[in-house]
Amino acid sequence: MKSLPETLPDETNALQKMVLDYQSTVDQLQEKLKWYEEQFCLFQHQRFGASSEKCPDQMELFNEAESILDSLKQDDSDLEETISYQRKKPGRKPLSKHIPREVVRYELPEAERVCECGHALHEAGEDKSEQLEI
């Protein structure tokens, strides 16, 4: 950008020419600023904007197949099947009650029932299982 001269000319034509030069420089700089602002907005949108191309009406572009399926579903709604049976749950059946059971309990000796901090240990839980020996 041109700097202002130390002394301005006294002639009107020269002053008008200087004003026009400065005005054209201002216009160029404003255009340049506008371009940079547009670039900044574009880069911000690329970086922080939505990552996929989604339009509000995008789903309606190719919905012929869905409309056909919807009409078929309305026709098939009369043919709904009701299930009148229950499926068996997977798993093992419990052993019969007349079989004798043996309870095995594992306990720590008194010396090992003390925590490192000096307090007594307490029971946290138990595991139960039944096994049939043949």
C-alpha positions as a printed Julia matrix, in Angstrom:
134×3 Matrix{Float64}:
   0.0     0.0     0.0
   1.23    3.43   -0.8
   2.14    5.68    2.08
   0.89    9.24    2.28
   3.31   11.84    0.95
   4.64   14.3     3.49
   3.24   17.25    1.54
   0.0    17.15   -0.41
  -0.2    18.85   -3.79
  -2.28   21.99   -4.1
  -3.8    21.02   -7.44
  -7.31   19.6    -7.41
  -6.64   17.13  -10.22
  -3.67   15.62   -8.41
  -5.67   15.32   -5.19
  -8.57   13.68   -7.01
  -6.16   11.22   -8.64
  -4.69   10.34   -5.23
  -8.18    9.81   -3.77
  -9.11    7.53   -6.68
  -5.87    5.54   -6.26
  -6.52    5.1    -2.55
 -10.14    4.16   -3.2
  -9.1     1.47   -5.7
  -6.56    0.15   -3.18
  -9.27    0.01   -0.49
 -11.6    -1.83   -2.9
  -8.89   -4.38   -3.74
  -8.12   -4.94   -0.07
 -11.81   -5.38    0.74
 -12.15   -7.99   -2.02
  -9.06   -9.77   -0.71
 -10.46   -9.69    2.84
 -13.78  -11.08    1.63
 -11.98  -13.94   -0.15
  -9.94  -14.79    2.97
 -13.07  -14.74    5.13
 -14.79  -17.15    2.72
 -11.76  -19.44    2.79
 -11.73  -19.33    6.58
 -15.42  -20.27    6.73
 -14.89  -23.11    4.26
 -11.96  -24.53    6.21
 -13.89  -24.27    9.46
 -16.8   -26.1     7.9
 -14.49  -28.8     6.55
 -12.84  -29.26    9.92
 -15.76  -28.9    12.32
 -18.82  -29.42   10.1
 -20.76  -32.57    9.38
 -18.57  -35.3     7.98
 -21.13  -36.83    5.64
 -23.26  -35.32    2.96
 -26.71  -35.22    4.49
 -29.58  -33.18    3.19
 -33.0   -33.0     4.81
 -34.63  -34.33    1.64
 -31.9   -36.85    0.85
 -33.91  -39.82    2.14
 -36.73  -39.07   -0.31
 -34.52  -39.32   -3.4
 -34.61  -43.09   -3.88
 -37.57  -44.23   -1.82
 -39.38  -46.25   -4.5
 -38.35  -49.53   -2.91
 -39.49  -48.4     0.52
 -42.86  -47.27   -0.8
 -43.36  -50.68   -2.45
 -42.39  -52.44    0.78
 -44.79  -50.27    2.77
 -47.66  -51.2     0.48
 -46.73  -54.9     0.75
 -46.56  -54.68    4.54
 -50.04  -53.21    4.64
 -51.3   -56.14    2.57
 -49.46  -58.68    4.75
 -50.74  -57.23    8.02
 -53.83  -59.47    7.72
 -51.61  -62.56    7.55
 -49.9   -62.1    10.92
 -49.06  -65.36   12.66
 -49.62  -65.8    16.37
 -47.31  -68.15   18.24
 -49.19  -70.42   20.64
 -46.26  -72.43   21.96
 -43.35  -71.68   24.25
 -39.79  -72.6    23.57
 -37.88  -74.68   26.07
 -35.29  -72.79   28.03
 -31.77  -74.11   27.62
 -29.99  -75.45   30.64
 -29.55  -78.47   32.79
 -32.4   -79.91   34.81
 -31.82  -80.0    38.57
 -31.0   -83.32   40.2
 -33.93  -85.11   41.79
 -34.56  -84.44   45.48
 -34.32  -88.08   46.64
 -30.6   -88.31   45.76
 -28.46  -87.77   48.88
 -26.31  -84.66   48.9
 -22.94  -84.05   50.47
 -22.02  -80.52   51.52
 -18.31  -79.73   51.16
 -17.16  -76.51   52.75
 -13.6   -75.27   52.45
 -12.45  -73.06   55.31
  -9.12  -71.37   55.99
  -7.21  -72.16   59.16
  -7.44  -69.52   61.94
  -3.91  -68.27   61.19
  -4.84  -67.4    57.58
  -8.13  -65.63   58.46
  -6.32  -62.39   59.32
  -5.95  -59.58   56.78
  -2.61  -57.83   56.19
  -3.96  -54.78   58.02
  -4.64  -56.89   61.15
  -8.43  -57.18   60.92
 -10.31  -60.47   60.62
 -11.4   -61.6    57.15
 -15.1   -62.04   56.43
 -16.95  -64.21   53.91
 -17.43  -62.46   50.59
 -19.58  -65.0    48.77
 -20.02  -68.64   47.97
 -20.18  -70.92   44.95
 -22.71  -73.73   44.82
 -22.64  -76.64   42.41
 -24.18  -80.07   42.18
 -22.36  -83.0    40.63
 -23.66  -86.51   40.15
 -21.03  -89.2    40.69
 -21.6   -92.48   38.9
